């Protein structure tokens, strides 16, 4: 998708893309809330969100729910048909907003919510496309049929700014996008081996390592846990009932270091005899 520059340029002078509310937040009276930890976890585990784009004629925002996954660096990715209203809107103006909500809440205002703004780009590089497609299908296997349609493409939201809220009195000020993205520097070997490592973990020779990890790190016993993706900071697990993000004890950049990190994550169970 080739997209012209929007009619209103994104600020390039360091000004925030999301302008401040104009009122000072009393963070000293707020309840404890680690916005980066909650936001990064939500970004990596939420299965769907509301994507909003701008109608080129009326200028009004148009929002619709879509399935989500993440690229290696944590950027949201999704599929879109060429006939979709979003596709038409983005062809005129690539700016978009994505809203994520903590799943399973009876009252969304009491949980973690995240709004991301940025520009949508289509993934066209063949090597990148295969990796993103694999990661997306790991989380949404039933969408494989959609991938065969001629006008379906994979898209990525290049994040420019964001806000995270955690419920009443849990505000995050103005977090930085860079703190929510995973640094991929020097991790070429790990990313190149991701498909093989995920296949190994999900196969019989993986000895149900995804399931063992999930049980140790809050995933419970329900469902069949599988590895969905690996990056320098952690591993993403998926099951029919939900998704789980587990951070490595240290940053890894190659398959051997990743295997050592996984071994360290399951070691408490081995030591405890579980």
XYZ file of C-alpha atoms in Angstrom:
274
model
C 0.000 0.000 0.000
C 1.457 3.333 -1.030
C 0.091 6.099 1.140
C 0.473 9.817 0.511
C 1.454 12.167 3.292
C -1.497 13.154 5.473
C -3.016 16.579 5.143
C -1.857 17.379 8.689
C 1.760 16.392 9.267
C 2.909 14.514 12.331
C 4.923 16.881 14.566
C 8.634 16.664 13.834
C 9.888 19.243 16.326
C 9.644 16.976 19.355
C 6.089 18.023 20.136
C 3.883 15.192 21.426
C 1.529 13.526 18.976
C -1.036 13.224 21.765
C -1.215 16.757 23.125
C -1.232 17.111 26.920
C -4.595 17.465 28.628
C -3.665 20.893 29.993
C -4.140 19.853 33.610
C -1.405 18.598 35.900
C -1.766 15.023 37.097
C -1.212 14.592 40.822
C 0.926 11.480 40.508
C 1.977 11.888 44.146
C -1.576 11.044 45.227
C -2.107 8.270 42.673
C -2.293 4.600 43.543
C 0.758 2.455 42.667
C 0.687 1.641 38.969
C 3.533 0.448 36.760
C 2.288 1.723 33.412
C 5.172 0.301 31.415
C 4.823 -3.201 32.832
C 1.043 -3.305 32.442
C 1.104 -1.642 29.040
C 3.791 -3.902 27.603
C 1.979 -6.973 28.888
C -1.325 -5.796 27.426
C 0.336 -5.029 24.106
C 1.779 -8.544 23.900
C -1.260 -10.511 25.076
C -4.460 -8.793 23.949
C -6.125 -10.588 21.030
C -8.168 -7.770 19.585
C -8.598 -4.034 19.735
C -10.437 -1.143 18.138
C -8.667 0.408 15.160
C -9.761 3.926 14.239
C -8.955 5.710 10.987
C -10.034 9.010 9.420
C -12.744 9.209 6.787
C -11.195 11.151 3.873
C -14.437 12.926 3.025
C -16.074 13.747 6.354
C -12.939 13.796 8.505
C -14.725 11.826 11.202
C -12.945 8.913 12.904
C -14.135 5.429 12.005
C -13.517 2.607 14.497
C -13.858 -1.145 14.078
C -12.643 -4.137 16.068
C -9.843 -6.246 14.623
C -7.732 -9.234 15.652
C -4.199 -8.389 16.736
C -0.758 -9.898 17.110
C 2.650 -8.277 17.534
C 5.799 -8.014 15.472
C 9.098 -8.933 17.114
C 9.555 -5.429 18.503
C 6.044 -5.292 19.957
C 4.409 -3.229 17.221
C 0.762 -4.256 16.687
C 0.002 -6.143 13.458
C -3.327 -7.033 11.862
C -4.863 -8.151 8.586
C -7.046 -6.002 6.376
C -8.929 -6.461 3.117
C -8.437 -4.023 0.275
C -12.193 -3.409 0.200
C -12.341 -2.460 3.884
C -13.249 1.085 4.849
C -10.047 1.199 6.870
C -8.053 0.453 3.706
C -9.756 3.294 1.866
C -9.194 5.662 4.772
C -5.544 4.713 5.231
C -4.825 5.162 1.528
C -5.654 8.830 2.025
C -4.160 9.260 5.498
C -2.079 6.546 7.216
C -2.621 7.961 10.697
C -4.577 5.697 13.020
C -5.428 5.016 16.635
C -5.635 1.627 18.335
C -7.417 1.043 21.648
C -6.622 -2.009 23.781
C -8.537 -3.154 26.861
C -7.608 -5.702 29.504
C -9.691 -8.817 28.686
C -12.371 -10.303 30.926
C -13.442 -7.121 32.703
C -17.015 -6.397 33.722
C -16.069 -2.711 34.019
C -13.425 -1.589 31.528
C -12.933 1.682 33.424
C -11.553 -0.294 36.364
C -8.871 -2.108 34.372
C -5.858 -1.431 32.206
C -6.546 0.431 28.963
C -4.106 1.588 26.338
C -4.453 3.950 23.387
C -1.770 3.971 20.702
C -1.501 6.428 17.829
C 0.760 6.173 14.821
C 0.897 5.384 11.128
C -0.155 2.146 9.470
C 2.160 0.556 6.908
C 1.667 -2.601 4.909
C 4.228 -5.358 5.419
C 5.551 -6.128 1.932
C 9.125 -7.384 2.384
C 8.859 -11.131 1.783
C 11.038 -12.256 4.691
C 9.279 -9.907 7.098
C 5.902 -10.894 5.705
C 6.503 -14.592 6.408
C 7.593 -13.893 9.981
C 4.655 -11.591 10.723
C 2.204 -13.986 9.073
C 3.519 -16.873 11.164
C 3.222 -14.886 14.389
C -0.282 -13.705 13.515
C -1.543 -17.196 12.648
C -0.059 -18.634 15.835
C -2.502 -16.469 17.765
C -5.388 -16.599 15.278
C -5.167 -19.980 13.492
C -8.753 -19.802 12.232
C -7.892 -16.770 10.103
C -5.703 -18.907 7.844
C -8.593 -19.066 5.377
C -8.680 -15.265 5.150
C -5.021 -15.241 4.174
C -5.872 -16.981 0.900
C -8.089 -14.114 -0.273
C -6.455 -12.030 -3.008
C -6.923 -8.605 -1.404
C -5.878 -9.474 2.160
C -2.730 -7.816 3.464
C -0.809 -7.723 6.719
C -0.331 -4.310 8.300
C 1.703 -2.880 11.127
C 1.041 0.148 13.306
C 4.206 2.208 13.661
C 3.680 3.689 17.107
C 4.188 7.434 17.518
C 2.653 8.018 20.952
C 0.524 6.246 23.539
C -1.311 6.528 26.827
C -1.950 3.901 29.506
C -4.644 4.051 32.190
C -5.114 1.583 35.028
C -8.436 2.594 36.512
C -9.414 5.251 39.074
C -6.356 7.129 40.419
C -4.026 4.952 38.361
C -2.593 7.307 35.767
C 0.669 7.031 33.898
C 1.564 10.592 33.031
C 3.160 10.645 29.579
C 4.989 7.348 28.936
C 7.524 7.102 26.111
C 6.908 4.837 23.108
C 10.536 3.687 23.164
C 9.943 2.070 26.548
C 7.246 -0.166 25.045
C 9.258 -1.407 22.066
C 11.729 -4.286 22.156
C 15.269 -3.528 21.008
C 16.174 -5.965 18.210
C 19.779 -4.800 17.841
C 22.137 -7.741 17.401
C 19.331 -10.318 17.576
C 19.384 -11.346 13.912
C 20.342 -14.944 14.755
C 17.471 -15.300 17.208
C 14.880 -13.850 14.831
C 16.095 -16.027 11.959
C 15.741 -19.123 14.145
C 12.358 -18.207 15.616
C 10.270 -20.462 13.370
C 12.430 -23.516 14.071
C 12.573 -22.824 17.812
C 8.795 -22.374 18.046
C 8.273 -25.612 16.128
C 10.673 -27.420 18.460
C 8.946 -26.090 21.573
C 5.513 -27.087 20.285
C 6.617 -30.548 19.143
C 7.000 -33.726 21.205
C 10.684 -32.971 21.731
C 9.663 -29.767 23.487
C 8.408 -31.852 26.451
C 5.422 -29.516 26.914
C 7.721 -26.671 27.898
C 5.085 -24.050 26.943
C 2.580 -25.719 29.280
C 5.084 -25.958 32.105
C 6.014 -22.303 31.672
C 2.361 -21.269 31.655
C 1.580 -23.142 34.862
C 4.582 -21.571 36.585
C 3.817 -18.039 35.451
C 0.107 -17.593 36.007
C -1.375 -19.335 32.993
C -3.145 -22.090 34.915
C -3.772 -25.625 33.741
C -6.629 -24.930 31.345
C -6.108 -25.216 27.621
C -3.269 -26.407 25.453
C -0.449 -23.898 25.651
C 1.776 -23.349 22.651
C 4.653 -21.030 21.852
C 3.520 -18.228 19.532
C 6.625 -16.070 19.218
C 10.067 -15.308 20.593
C 12.001 -12.041 20.808
C 15.039 -10.822 22.775
C 12.962 -9.958 25.844
C 10.608 -12.889 26.175
C 8.342 -15.589 24.837
C 4.663 -15.331 23.913
C 2.415 -18.293 24.741
C -1.091 -18.868 23.428
C -3.972 -21.198 24.254
C -7.646 -21.420 23.276
C -8.476 -19.466 26.430
C -5.938 -16.668 26.342
C -2.373 -15.500 25.895
C 0.571 -15.101 28.218
C 3.762 -13.060 28.032
C 6.796 -14.335 29.952
C 9.901 -12.185 30.142
C 13.332 -13.766 30.054
C 15.620 -13.274 33.070
C 17.991 -11.420 30.743
C 18.031 -10.182 27.153
C 18.914 -12.862 24.588
C 20.134 -12.511 21.004
C 20.681 -16.081 19.768
C 18.969 -19.492 20.050
C 21.411 -20.908 22.592
C 20.961 -17.975 24.954
C 17.193 -18.257 24.516
C 17.246 -21.946 25.463
C 19.302 -21.147 28.549
C 16.804 -18.457 29.513
C 13.905 -20.894 29.150
C 15.733 -23.429 31.293
C 16.145 -20.793 33.992
C 12.431 -20.017 33.869
C 11.407 -23.641 34.514
C 14.189 -24.355 37.024
C 12.031 -23.453 40.073
C 9.704 -26.312 39.170
C 12.611 -28.718 38.749
C 14.155 -27.684 42.067
C 10.803 -27.924 43.808
C 10.079 -31.295 42.341
C 6.979 -30.174 40.483
